[in-house]
């Protein structure tokens, strides 16, 4: 596959993920929360704090998508193994780590404020684990892309 075609496919995937995220964060989660609050009025006071908490978790995700877009653009310009891409991957790693930590701490705080259920907090550990997996994968890719960029620079100097 050519660099330009790969770049375009990556951008299409990123747009799809962003669109799915918008649907989940702004339609499915609010709708589900409203239904839950209507069926269980004792939890109605938890709706807004949970909604704001979940919306805040979306911000690092969309920042990571923006960095992914930059990486895809660099791939399209035949700069796959560049220091810029390594830096973007490193930032994605940090965003995933911070979002995972925020998600965990937020769930614990909501549990302590009696706005959550212990089962929800335990289930949130799966999301935290997924975030940590993204953190490690992005950090490893950053390291490998950095090494490849150095090798490519050395190779370009010898030719």
C-alpha positions as protocol buffer text, in pm:
chain_id: "A"
residue {
  index: 1
  type: UNK
  ca { x: 0 y: 0 z: 0 }
}
residue {
  index: 2
  type: UNK
  ca { x: 130 y: 344 z: -89 }
}
residue {
  index: 3
  type: UNK
  ca { x: 201 y: 600 z: 180 }
}
residue {
  index: 4
  type: UNK
  ca { x: -74 y: 833 z: 58 }
}
residue {
  index: 5
  type: UNK
  ca { x: -336 y: 554 z: 52 }
}
residue {
  index: 6
  type: UNK
  ca { x: -231 y: 438 z: 399 }
}
residue {
  index: 7
  type: UNK
  ca { x: -255 y: 796 z: 524 }
}
residue {
  index: 8
  type: UNK
  ca { x: -605 y: 834 z: 380 }
}
residue {
  index: 9
  type: UNK
  ca { x: -722 y: 507 z: 536 }
}
residue {
  index: 10
  type: UNK
  ca { x: -583 y: 610 z: 873 }
}
residue {
  index: 11
  type: UNK
  ca { x: -764 y: 943 z: 848 }
}
residue {
  index: 12
  type: UNK
  ca { x: -1091 y: 767 z: 759 }
}
residue {
  index: 13
  type: UNK
  ca { x: -1052 y: 539 z: 1061 }
}
residue {
  index: 14
  type: UNK
  ca { x: -975 y: 837 z: 1286 }
}
residue {
  index: 15
  type: UNK
  ca { x: -1284 y: 1020 z: 1160 }
}
residue {
  index: 16
  type: UNK
  ca { x: -1492 y: 707 z: 1221 }
}
residue {
  index: 17
  type: UNK
  ca { x: -1361 y: 669 z: 1575 }
}
residue {
  index: 18
  type: UNK
  ca { x: -1426 y: 1039 z: 1641 }
}
residue {
  index: 19
  type: UNK
  ca { x: -1781 y: 1013 z: 1508 }
}
residue {
  index: 20
  type: UNK
  ca { x: -1849 y: 699 z: 1716 }
}
residue {
  index: 21
  type: UNK
  ca { x: -1714 y: 881 z: 2021 }
}
residue {
  index: 22
  type: UNK
  ca { x: -1946 y: 1176 z: 1960 }
}
residue {
  index: 23
  type: UNK
  ca { x: -2244 y: 941 z: 1932 }
}
residue {
  index: 24
  type: UNK
  ca { x: -2150 y: 759 z: 2252 }
}
residue {
  index: 25
  type: UNK
  ca { x: -2059 y: 1065 z: 2458 }
}
residue {
  index: 26
  type: UNK
  ca { x: -2338 y: 1299 z: 2346 }
}
residue {
  index: 27
  type: UNK
  ca { x: -2630 y: 1068 z: 2263 }
}
residue {
  index: 28
  type: UNK
  ca { x: -2600 y: 721 z: 2414 }
}
residue {
  index: 29
  type: UNK
  ca { x: -2456 y: 809 z: 2756 }
}
residue {
  index: 30
  type: UNK
  ca { x: -2694 y: 1104 z: 2822 }
}
residue {
  index: 31
  type: UNK
  ca { x: -2993 y: 900 z: 2703 }
}
residue {
  index: 32
  type: UNK
  ca { x: -2896 y: 601 z: 2916 }
}
residue {
  index: 33
  type: UNK
  ca { x: -2834 y: 826 z: 3216 }
}
residue {
  index: 34
  type: UNK
  ca { x: -3172 y: 999 z: 3179 }
}
residue {
  index: 35
  type: UNK
  ca { x: -3349 y: 664 z: 3154 }
}
residue {
  index: 36
  type: UNK
  ca { x: -3164 y: 540 z: 3461 }
}
residue {
  index: 37
  type: UNK
  ca { x: -3252 y: 856 z: 3654 }
}
residue {
  index: 38
  type: UNK
  ca { x: -3620 y: 829 z: 3555 }
}
residue {
  index: 39
  type: UNK
  ca { x: -3644 y: 463 z: 3653 }
}
residue {
  index: 40
  type: UNK
  ca { x: -3453 y: 519 z: 3978 }
}
residue {
  index: 41
  type: UNK
  ca { x: -3530 y: 866 z: 4117 }
}
residue {
  index: 42
  type: UNK
  ca { x: -3293 y: 807 z: 4410 }
}
residue {
  index: 43
  type: UNK
  ca { x: -3004 y: 826 z: 4159 }
}
residue {
  index: 44
  type: UNK
  ca { x: -3128 y: 1137 z: 3975 }
}
residue {
  index: 45
  type: UNK
  ca { x: -2884 y: 1361 z: 4166 }
}
residue {
  index: 46
  type: UNK
  ca { x: -2593 y: 1155 z: 4025 }
}
residue {
  index: 47
  type: UNK
  ca { x: -2678 y: 1218 z: 3659 }
}
residue {
  index: 48
  type: UNK
  ca { x: -2507 y: 1554 z: 3607 }
}
residue {
  index: 49
  type: UNK
  ca { x: -2185 y: 1474 z: 3801 }
}
residue {
  index: 50
  type: UNK
  ca { x: -2144 y: 1148 z: 3610 }
}
residue {
  index: 51
  type: UNK
  ca { x: -2219 y: 1314 z: 3278 }
}
residue {
  index: 52
  type: UNK
  ca { x: -1961 y: 1589 z: 3338 }
}
residue {
  index: 53
  type: UNK
  ca { x: -1710 y: 1331 z: 3462 }
}
residue {
  index: 54
  type: UNK
  ca { x: -1753 y: 1122 z: 3146 }
}
residue {
  index: 55
  type: UNK
  ca { x: -1740 y: 1425 z: 2916 }
}
residue {
  index: 56
  type: UNK
  ca { x: -1409 y: 1527 z: 3071 }
}
residue {
  index: 57
  type: UNK
  ca { x: -1272 y: 1179 z: 2993 }
}
residue {
  index: 58
  type: UNK
  ca { x: -1347 y: 1248 z: 2626 }
}
residue {
  index: 59
  type: UNK
  ca { x: -1108 y: 1545 z: 2604 }
}
residue {
  index: 60
  type: UNK
  ca { x: -781 y: 1347 z: 2612 }
}
residue {
  index: 61
  type: UNK
  ca { x: -932 y: 1097 z: 2369 }
}
residue {
  index: 62
  type: UNK
  ca { x: -1000 y: 1367 z: 2113 }
}
residue {
  index: 63
  type: UNK
  ca { x: -658 y: 1522 z: 2171 }
}
residue {
  index: 64
  type: UNK
  ca { x: -510 y: 1179 z: 2094 }
}
residue {
  index: 65
  type: UNK
  ca { x: -720 y: 1161 z: 1777 }
}
residue {
  index: 66
  type: UNK
  ca { x: -583 y: 1500 z: 1670 }
}
residue {
  index: 67
  type: UNK
  ca { x: -228 y: 1375 z: 1726 }
}
residue {
  index: 68
  type: UNK
  ca { x: -315 y: 1060 z: 1532 }
}
residue {
  index: 69
  type: UNK
  ca { x: -430 y: 1284 z: 1246 }
}
residue {
  index: 70
  type: UNK
  ca { x: -89 y: 1455 z: 1246 }
}
residue {
  index: 71
  type: UNK
  ca { x: 82 y: 1116 z: 1238 }
}
residue {
  index: 72
  type: UNK
  ca { x: -135 y: 1011 z: 944 }
}
residue {
  index: 73
  type: UNK
  ca { x: -49 y: 1335 z: 764 }
}
residue {
  index: 74
  type: UNK
  ca { x: 323 y: 1271 z: 819 }
}
residue {
  index: 75
  type: UNK
  ca { x: 283 y: 919 z: 684 }
}
residue {
  index: 76
  type: UNK
  ca { x: 119 y: 1068 z: 373 }
}
residue {
  index: 77
  type: UNK
  ca { x: 424 y: 1293 z: 328 }
}
residue {
  index: 78
  type: UNK
  ca { x: 651 y: 984 z: 349 }
}
residue {
  index: 79
  type: UNK
  ca { x: 777 y: 1083 z: 694 }
}
residue {
  index: 80
  type: UNK
  ca { x: 663 y: 770 z: 880 }
}
residue {
  index: 81
  type: UNK
  ca { x: 978 y: 739 z: 1086 }
}
residue {
  index: 82
  type: UNK
  ca { x: 1032 y: 1091 z: 1209 }
}
residue {
  index: 83
  type: UNK
  ca { x: 1108 y: 1251 z: 1540 }
}
residue {
  index: 84
  type: UNK
  ca { x: 776 y: 1437 z: 1513 }
}
residue {
  index: 85
  type: UNK
  ca { x: 581 y: 1111 z: 1494 }
}
residue {
  index: 86
  type: UNK
  ca { x: 778 y: 973 z: 1788 }
}
residue {
  index: 87
  type: UNK
  ca { x: 688 y: 1285 z: 1987 }
}
residue {
  index: 88
  type: UNK
  ca { x: 320 y: 1259 z: 1887 }
}
residue {
  index: 89
  type: UNK
  ca { x: 313 y: 896 z: 2001 }
}
residue {
  index: 90
  type: UNK
  ca { x: 479 y: 995 z: 2328 }
}
residue {
  index: 91
  type: UNK
  ca { x: 210 y: 1259 z: 2385 }
}
residue {
  index: 92
  type: UNK
  ca { x: -62 y: 1003 z: 2307 }
}
residue {
  index: 93
  type: UNK
  ca { x: 97 y: 777 z: 2567 }
}
residue {
  index: 94
  type: UNK
  ca { x: 87 y: 1055 z: 2827 }
}
residue {
  index: 95
  type: UNK
  ca { x: -273 y: 1143 z: 2739 }
}
residue {
  index: 96
  type: UNK
  ca { x: -379 y: 781 z: 2780 }
}
residue {
  index: 97
  type: UNK
  ca { x: -196 y: 752 z: 3112 }
}
residue {
  index: 98
  type: UNK
  ca { x: -350 y: 1074 z: 3247 }
}
residue {
  index: 99
  type: UNK
  ca { x: -697 y: 979 z: 3126 }
}
residue {
  index: 100
  type: UNK
  ca { x: -667 y: 635 z: 3286 }
}
residue {
  index: 101
  type: UNK
  ca { x: -555 y: 786 z: 3616 }
}
residue {
  index: 102
  type: UNK
  ca { x: -833 y: 1047 z: 3605 }
}
residue {
  index: 103
  type: UNK
  ca { x: -1091 y: 780 z: 3526 }
}
residue {
  index: 104
  type: UNK
  ca { x: -977 y: 563 z: 3816 }
}
residue {
  index: 105
  type: UNK
  ca { x: -956 y: 846 z: 4068 }
}
residue {
  index: 106
  type: UNK
  ca { x: -1288 y: 990 z: 3949 }
}
residue {
  index: 107
  type: UNK
  ca { x: -1461 y: 655 z: 3994 }
}
residue {
  index: 108
  type: UNK
  ca { x: -1321 y: 620 z: 4345 }
}
residue {
  index: 109
  type: UNK
  ca { x: -1426 y: 975 z: 4436 }
}
residue {
  index: 110
  type: UNK
  ca { x: -1777 y: 919 z: 4301 }
}
residue {
  index: 111
  type: UNK
  ca { x: -1793 y: 596 z: 4500 }
}
residue {
  index: 112
  type: UNK
  ca { x: -1683 y: 776 z: 4817 }
}
residue {
  index: 113
  type: UNK
  ca { x: -1945 y: 1047 z: 4755 }
}
residue {
  index: 114
  type: UNK
  ca { x: -2205 y: 768 z: 4736 }
}
residue {
  index: 115
  type: UNK
  ca { x: -2275 y: 850 z: 4371 }
}
residue {
  index: 116
  type: UNK
  ca { x: -2159 y: 514 z: 4238 }
}
residue {
  index: 117
  type: UNK
  ca { x: -2185 y: 146 z: 4307 }
}
residue {
  index: 118
  type: UNK
  ca { x: -1884 y: -69 z: 4402 }
}
residue {
  index: 119
  type: UNK
  ca { x: -1959 y: -293 z: 4104 }
}
residue {
  index: 120
  type: UNK
  ca { x: -1931 y: 5 z: 3868 }
}
residue {
  index: 121
  type: UNK
  ca { x: -1599 y: 101 z: 4025 }
}
residue {
  index: 122
  type: UNK
  ca { x: -1469 y: -255 z: 3983 }
}
residue {
  index: 123
  type: UNK
  ca { x: -1596 y: -267 z: 3625 }
}
residue {
  index: 124
  type: UNK
  ca { x: -1419 y: 63 z: 3556 }
}
residue {
  index: 125
  type: UNK
  ca { x: -1091 y: -117 z: 3622 }
}
residue {
  index: 126
  type: UNK
  ca { x: -1136 y: -280 z: 3279 }
}
residue {
  index: 127
  type: UNK
  ca { x: -1146 y: 64 z: 3119 }
}
residue {
  index: 128
  type: UNK
  ca { x: -841 y: 167 z: 3321 }
}
residue {
  index: 129
  type: UNK
  ca { x: -659 y: -148 z: 3210 }
}
residue {
  index: 130
  type: UNK
  ca { x: -743 y: -71 z: 2845 }
}
residue {
  index: 131
  type: UNK
  ca { x: -608 y: 282 z: 2894 }
}
residue {
  index: 132
  type: UNK
  ca { x: -287 y: 144 z: 3043 }
}
residue {
  index: 133
  type: UNK
  ca { x: -256 y: -94 z: 2747 }
}
residue {
  index: 134
  type: UNK
  ca { x: -285 y: 204 z: 2509 }
}
residue {
  index: 135
  type: UNK
  ca { x: -27 y: 389 z: 2719 }
}
residue {
  index: 136
  type: UNK
  ca { x: 224 y: 107 z: 2696 }
}
residue {
  index: 137
  type: UNK
  ca { x: 161 y: 44 z: 2324 }
}
residue {
  index: 138
  type: UNK
  ca { x: 198 y: 413 z: 2234 }
}
residue {
  index: 139
  type: UNK
  ca { x: 514 y: 444 z: 2445 }
}
residue {
  index: 140
  type: UNK
  ca { x: 666 y: 136 z: 2280 }
}
residue {
  index: 141
  type: UNK
  ca { x: 576 y: 265 z: 1933 }
}
residue {
  index: 142
  type: UNK
  ca { x: 722 y: 604 z: 2021 }
}
residue {
  index: 143
  type: UNK
  ca { x: 1048 y: 440 z: 2124 }
}
residue {
  index: 144
  type: UNK
  ca { x: 1064 y: 229 z: 1807 }
}
residue {
  index: 145
  type: UNK
  ca { x: 977 y: 520 z: 1577 }
}
residue {
  index: 146
  type: UNK
  ca { x: 1243 y: 732 z: 1751 }
}
residue {
  index: 147
  type: UNK
  ca { x: 1506 y: 462 z: 1692 }
}
residue {
  index: 148
  type: UNK
  ca { x: 1396 y: 422 z: 1330 }
}
residue {
  index: 149
  type: UNK
  ca { x: 1413 y: 800 z: 1279 }
}
residue {
  index: 150
  type: UNK
  ca { x: 1772 y: 804 z: 1409 }
}
residue {
  index: 151
  type: UNK
  ca { x: 1865 y: 514 z: 1180 }
}
residue {
  index: 152
  type: UNK
  ca { x: 1700 y: 685 z: 884 }
}
residue {
  index: 153
  type: UNK
  ca { x: 1886 y: 1012 z: 954 }
}
residue {
  index: 154
  type: UNK
  ca { x: 2216 y: 823 z: 972 }
}
residue {
  index: 155
  type: UNK
  ca { x: 2133 y: 642 z: 650 }
}
residue {
  index: 156
  type: UNK
  ca { x: 2043 y: 968 z: 474 }
}
residue {
  index: 157
  type: UNK
  ca { x: 2380 y: 1116 z: 575 }
}
residue {
  index: 158
  type: UNK
  ca { x: 2579 y: 824 z: 430 }
}
residue {
  index: 159
  type: UNK
  ca { x: 2415 y: 834 z: 88 }
}
